[in-house]
Coordinates of C-alpha atoms in Angstrom, one line a residue:
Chain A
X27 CA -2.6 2.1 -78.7
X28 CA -2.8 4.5 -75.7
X29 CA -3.6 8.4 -76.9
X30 CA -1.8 9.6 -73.8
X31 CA 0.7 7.5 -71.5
X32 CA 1.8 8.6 -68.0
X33 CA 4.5 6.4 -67.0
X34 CA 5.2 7.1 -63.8
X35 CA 2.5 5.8 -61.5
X36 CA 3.9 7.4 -58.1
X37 CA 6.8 9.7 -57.7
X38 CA 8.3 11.6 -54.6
X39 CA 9.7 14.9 -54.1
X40 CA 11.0 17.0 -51.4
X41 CA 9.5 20.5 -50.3
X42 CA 10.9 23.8 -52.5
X43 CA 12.5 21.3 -55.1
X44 CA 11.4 21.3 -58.6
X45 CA 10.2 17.5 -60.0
X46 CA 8.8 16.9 -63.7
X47 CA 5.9 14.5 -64.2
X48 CA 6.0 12.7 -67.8
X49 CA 3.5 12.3 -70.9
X50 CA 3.9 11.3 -74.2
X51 CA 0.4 11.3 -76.5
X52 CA 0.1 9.8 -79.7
X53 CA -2.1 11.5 -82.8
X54 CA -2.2 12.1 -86.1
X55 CA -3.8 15.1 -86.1
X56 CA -2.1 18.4 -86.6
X57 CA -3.8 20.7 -84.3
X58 CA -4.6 19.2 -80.8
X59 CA -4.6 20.5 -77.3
X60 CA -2.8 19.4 -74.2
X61 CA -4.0 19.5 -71.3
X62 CA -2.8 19.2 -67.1
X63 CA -5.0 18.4 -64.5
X64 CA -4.5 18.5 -60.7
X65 CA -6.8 15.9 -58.3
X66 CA -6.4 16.3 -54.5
X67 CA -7.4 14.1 -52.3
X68 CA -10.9 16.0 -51.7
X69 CA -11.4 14.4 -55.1
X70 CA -12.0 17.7 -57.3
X71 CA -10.2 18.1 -60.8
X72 CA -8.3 21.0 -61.1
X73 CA -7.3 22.5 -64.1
X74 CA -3.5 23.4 -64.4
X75 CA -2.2 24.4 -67.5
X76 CA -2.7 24.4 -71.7
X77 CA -0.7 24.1 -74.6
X78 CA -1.5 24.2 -78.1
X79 CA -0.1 22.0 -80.6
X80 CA 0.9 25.0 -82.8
X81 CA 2.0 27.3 -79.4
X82 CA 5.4 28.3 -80.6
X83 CA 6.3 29.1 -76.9
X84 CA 5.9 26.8 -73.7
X85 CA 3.2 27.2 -71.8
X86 CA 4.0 28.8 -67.9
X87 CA 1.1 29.2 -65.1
X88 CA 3.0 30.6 -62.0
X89 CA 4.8 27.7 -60.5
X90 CA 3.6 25.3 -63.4
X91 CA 5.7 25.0 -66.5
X92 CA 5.0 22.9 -69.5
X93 CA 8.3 21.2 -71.6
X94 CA 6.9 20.7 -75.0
X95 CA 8.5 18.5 -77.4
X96 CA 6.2 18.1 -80.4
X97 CA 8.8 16.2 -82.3
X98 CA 8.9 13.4 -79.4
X99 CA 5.2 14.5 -78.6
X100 CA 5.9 14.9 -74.7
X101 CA 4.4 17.2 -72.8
X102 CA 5.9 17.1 -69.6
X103 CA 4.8 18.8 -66.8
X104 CA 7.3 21.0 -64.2
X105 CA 6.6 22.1 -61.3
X106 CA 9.1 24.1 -59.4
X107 CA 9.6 24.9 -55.8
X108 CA 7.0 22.1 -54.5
X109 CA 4.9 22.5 -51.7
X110 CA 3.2 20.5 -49.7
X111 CA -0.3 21.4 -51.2
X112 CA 1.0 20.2 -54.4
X113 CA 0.8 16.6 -52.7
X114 CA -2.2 14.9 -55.4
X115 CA -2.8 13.2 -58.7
X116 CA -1.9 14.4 -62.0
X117 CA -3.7 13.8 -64.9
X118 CA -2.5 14.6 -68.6
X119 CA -5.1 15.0 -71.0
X120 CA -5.2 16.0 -74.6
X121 CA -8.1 17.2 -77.2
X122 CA -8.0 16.4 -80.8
X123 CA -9.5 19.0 -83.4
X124 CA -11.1 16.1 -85.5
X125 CA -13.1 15.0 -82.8
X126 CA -14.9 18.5 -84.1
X127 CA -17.8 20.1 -82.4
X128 CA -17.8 17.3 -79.3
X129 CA -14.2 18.7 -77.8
X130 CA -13.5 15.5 -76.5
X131 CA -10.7 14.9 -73.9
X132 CA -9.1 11.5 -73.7
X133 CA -6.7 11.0 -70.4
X134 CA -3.9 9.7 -69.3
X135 CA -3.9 7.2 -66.0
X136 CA -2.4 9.6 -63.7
X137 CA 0.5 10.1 -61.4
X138 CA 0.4 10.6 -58.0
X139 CA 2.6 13.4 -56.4
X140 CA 3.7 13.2 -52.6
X141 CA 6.0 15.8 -51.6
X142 CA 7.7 15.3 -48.4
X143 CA 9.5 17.5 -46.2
Chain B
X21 CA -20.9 31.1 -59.0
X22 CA -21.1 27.9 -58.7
X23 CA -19.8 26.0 -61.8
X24 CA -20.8 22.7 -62.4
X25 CA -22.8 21.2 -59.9
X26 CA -23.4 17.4 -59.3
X27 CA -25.9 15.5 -57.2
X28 CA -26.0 13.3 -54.6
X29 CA -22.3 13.7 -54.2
X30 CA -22.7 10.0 -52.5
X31 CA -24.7 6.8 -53.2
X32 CA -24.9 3.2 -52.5
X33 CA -27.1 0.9 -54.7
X34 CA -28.0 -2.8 -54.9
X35 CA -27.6 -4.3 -58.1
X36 CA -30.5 -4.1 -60.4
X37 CA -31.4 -0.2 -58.7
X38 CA -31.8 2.3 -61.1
X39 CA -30.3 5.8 -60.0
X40 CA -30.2 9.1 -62.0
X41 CA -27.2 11.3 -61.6
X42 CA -28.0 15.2 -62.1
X43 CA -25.6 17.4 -63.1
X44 CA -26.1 21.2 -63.6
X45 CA -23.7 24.5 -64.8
X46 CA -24.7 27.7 -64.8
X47 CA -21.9 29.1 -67.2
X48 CA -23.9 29.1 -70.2
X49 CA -21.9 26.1 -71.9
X50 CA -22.9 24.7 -74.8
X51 CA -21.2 21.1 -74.2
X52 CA -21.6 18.8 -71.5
X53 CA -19.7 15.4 -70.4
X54 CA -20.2 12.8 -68.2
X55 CA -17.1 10.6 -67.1
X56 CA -16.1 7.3 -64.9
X57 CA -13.0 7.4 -63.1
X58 CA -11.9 4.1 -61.6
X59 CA -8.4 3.0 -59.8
X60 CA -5.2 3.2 -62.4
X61 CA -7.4 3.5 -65.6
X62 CA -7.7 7.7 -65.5
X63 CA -11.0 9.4 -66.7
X64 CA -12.9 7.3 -69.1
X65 CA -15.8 9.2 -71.3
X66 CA -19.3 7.3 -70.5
X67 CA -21.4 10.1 -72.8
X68 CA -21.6 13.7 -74.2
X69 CA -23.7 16.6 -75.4
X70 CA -21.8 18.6 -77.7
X71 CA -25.1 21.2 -77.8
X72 CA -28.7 21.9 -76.7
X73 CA -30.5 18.3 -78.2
X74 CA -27.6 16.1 -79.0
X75 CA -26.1 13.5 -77.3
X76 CA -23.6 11.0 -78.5
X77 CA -21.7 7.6 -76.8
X78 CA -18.2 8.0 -76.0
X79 CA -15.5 5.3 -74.8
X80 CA -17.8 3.0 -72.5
X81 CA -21.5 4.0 -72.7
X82 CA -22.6 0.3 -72.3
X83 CA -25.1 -0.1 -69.3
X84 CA -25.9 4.3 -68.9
X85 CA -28.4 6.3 -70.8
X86 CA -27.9 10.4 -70.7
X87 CA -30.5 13.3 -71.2
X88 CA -30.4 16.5 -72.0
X89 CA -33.0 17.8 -70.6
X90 CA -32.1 21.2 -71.2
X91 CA -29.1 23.7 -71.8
X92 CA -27.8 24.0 -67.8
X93 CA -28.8 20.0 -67.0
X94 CA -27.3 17.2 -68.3
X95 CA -28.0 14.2 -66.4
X96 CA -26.9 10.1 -66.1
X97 CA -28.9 7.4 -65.9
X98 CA -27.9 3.8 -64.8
X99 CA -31.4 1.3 -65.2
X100 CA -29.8 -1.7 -63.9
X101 CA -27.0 -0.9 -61.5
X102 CA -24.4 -3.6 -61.6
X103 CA -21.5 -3.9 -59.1
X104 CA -18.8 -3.0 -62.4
X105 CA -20.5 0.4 -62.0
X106 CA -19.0 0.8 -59.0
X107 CA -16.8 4.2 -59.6
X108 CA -16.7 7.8 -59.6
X109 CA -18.7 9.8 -61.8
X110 CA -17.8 13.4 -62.8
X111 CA -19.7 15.6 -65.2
X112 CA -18.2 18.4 -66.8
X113 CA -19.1 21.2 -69.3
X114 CA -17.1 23.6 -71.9
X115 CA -18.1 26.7 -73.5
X116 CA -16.8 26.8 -77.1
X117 CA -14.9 24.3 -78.6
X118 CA -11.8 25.1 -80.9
X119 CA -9.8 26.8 -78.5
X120 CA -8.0 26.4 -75.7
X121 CA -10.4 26.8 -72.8
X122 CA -10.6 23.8 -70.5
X123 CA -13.3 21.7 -69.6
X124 CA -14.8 22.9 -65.8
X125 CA -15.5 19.3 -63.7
X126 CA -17.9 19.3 -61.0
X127 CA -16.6 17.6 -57.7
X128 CA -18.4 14.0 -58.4
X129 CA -20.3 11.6 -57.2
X130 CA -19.2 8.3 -55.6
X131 CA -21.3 5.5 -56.4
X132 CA -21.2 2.1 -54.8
X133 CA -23.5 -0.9 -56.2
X134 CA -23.7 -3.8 -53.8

């Protein structure tokens, strides 16, 4: 079974709207780490934003906004008033605390964000 | 400060080359990672160093040998490049594990094998 699922392989937005980009992970262990990550087209990854599995609040990162649903573990990803910079692939990832000492991250298979004008 | 820094950030191989990716960071982290990232399948853990003198396989470590050589360098080695190694390679580090800090990725290498 996938760990983490990103179903939407492409999505489009227009410039200054928000647009969410979806993740659901599966685990079984209680204390786990989520994790966004932005890939331009120069090919670096960027890290975006963090939330903890026992983070009572949602995580925020200026213009980046995580909706956390542990119950339905989604993690979805908001980003509001979209710029054209924001144009690149998204990649959820999450840790697991059993993997212990080697802090492994497993990802998703991306999305790929054009905003348009 | 430069992060994590990878080298060559391109190559192109025939098949049965050997090649050794080098990978440095100079944030005093303790862990170190090596991934493949090919179309529609993500990141995909090839090896890792969780400290100084260890190193263990991750997801696909088939065909790839690592070494640590010391606590900044942690580098990739492919003996007998074959064309399915064809991909993107990024290293990456972390400082301390159980918390929240995120892993730092260098910028990667691209890596044909003809």
């Amino acid at each position: 079974a996938q760990k983490i699922t990103q179903t939407q392989p492409g999505m489009f937005v227009q410039e200054k709207e928000a647009v969410t980009l979806d993740c659901t992970y599966d685990t079984s262990d209680p204390s786990y780490g989520l994790f966004w990550y932005k890939q331009p087209s120069s090919g670096e990854m960027i890290f975006l934003i963090y939330q903890g599995s026992y983070d009572q609040q949602n995580a925020t990162e200026g213009r980046y906004s995580l909706n956390f649903q542990k119950a339905r573990k989604s993690a979805n990803l908001v980003i509001s008033a979209s710029q054209l910079g924001d144009s690149a692939m998204y990649f959820c990832a999450m840790r697991e605390a059993s993997t212990g000492t080697a802090s492994k991250l497993t990802f998703g298979t991306g999305t790929r964000l054009q905003v348009t004008l | 400060n430069a992060g994590v820094t990878q080298t060559p950030k391109f190559q192109v191989l025939k098949t049965g080359q050997s090649m050794t990716l080098q990978c440095a960071q100079d944030m005093n982290h303790n862990s170190m990672y090596w991934y493949r990232q090919d179309p529609g399948m993500g990141l995909r853990l090839i090896y890792y160093s969780a400290s100084e003198g260890t190193t263990d396989k991750g997801e696909v470590p088939n065909g790839y040998n690592v070494s640590r050589l010391n606590k900044r360098e942690f580098s990739l080695r492919l003996e007998s490049a074959a064309p399915s190694q064809t991909s993107v390679y990024f290293c990456a580090s972390i400082k301390q594990v159980y918390s929240n800090q995120p892993q730092h990725f260098g910028d990667g290498t691209r890596l044909s094998i003809l």
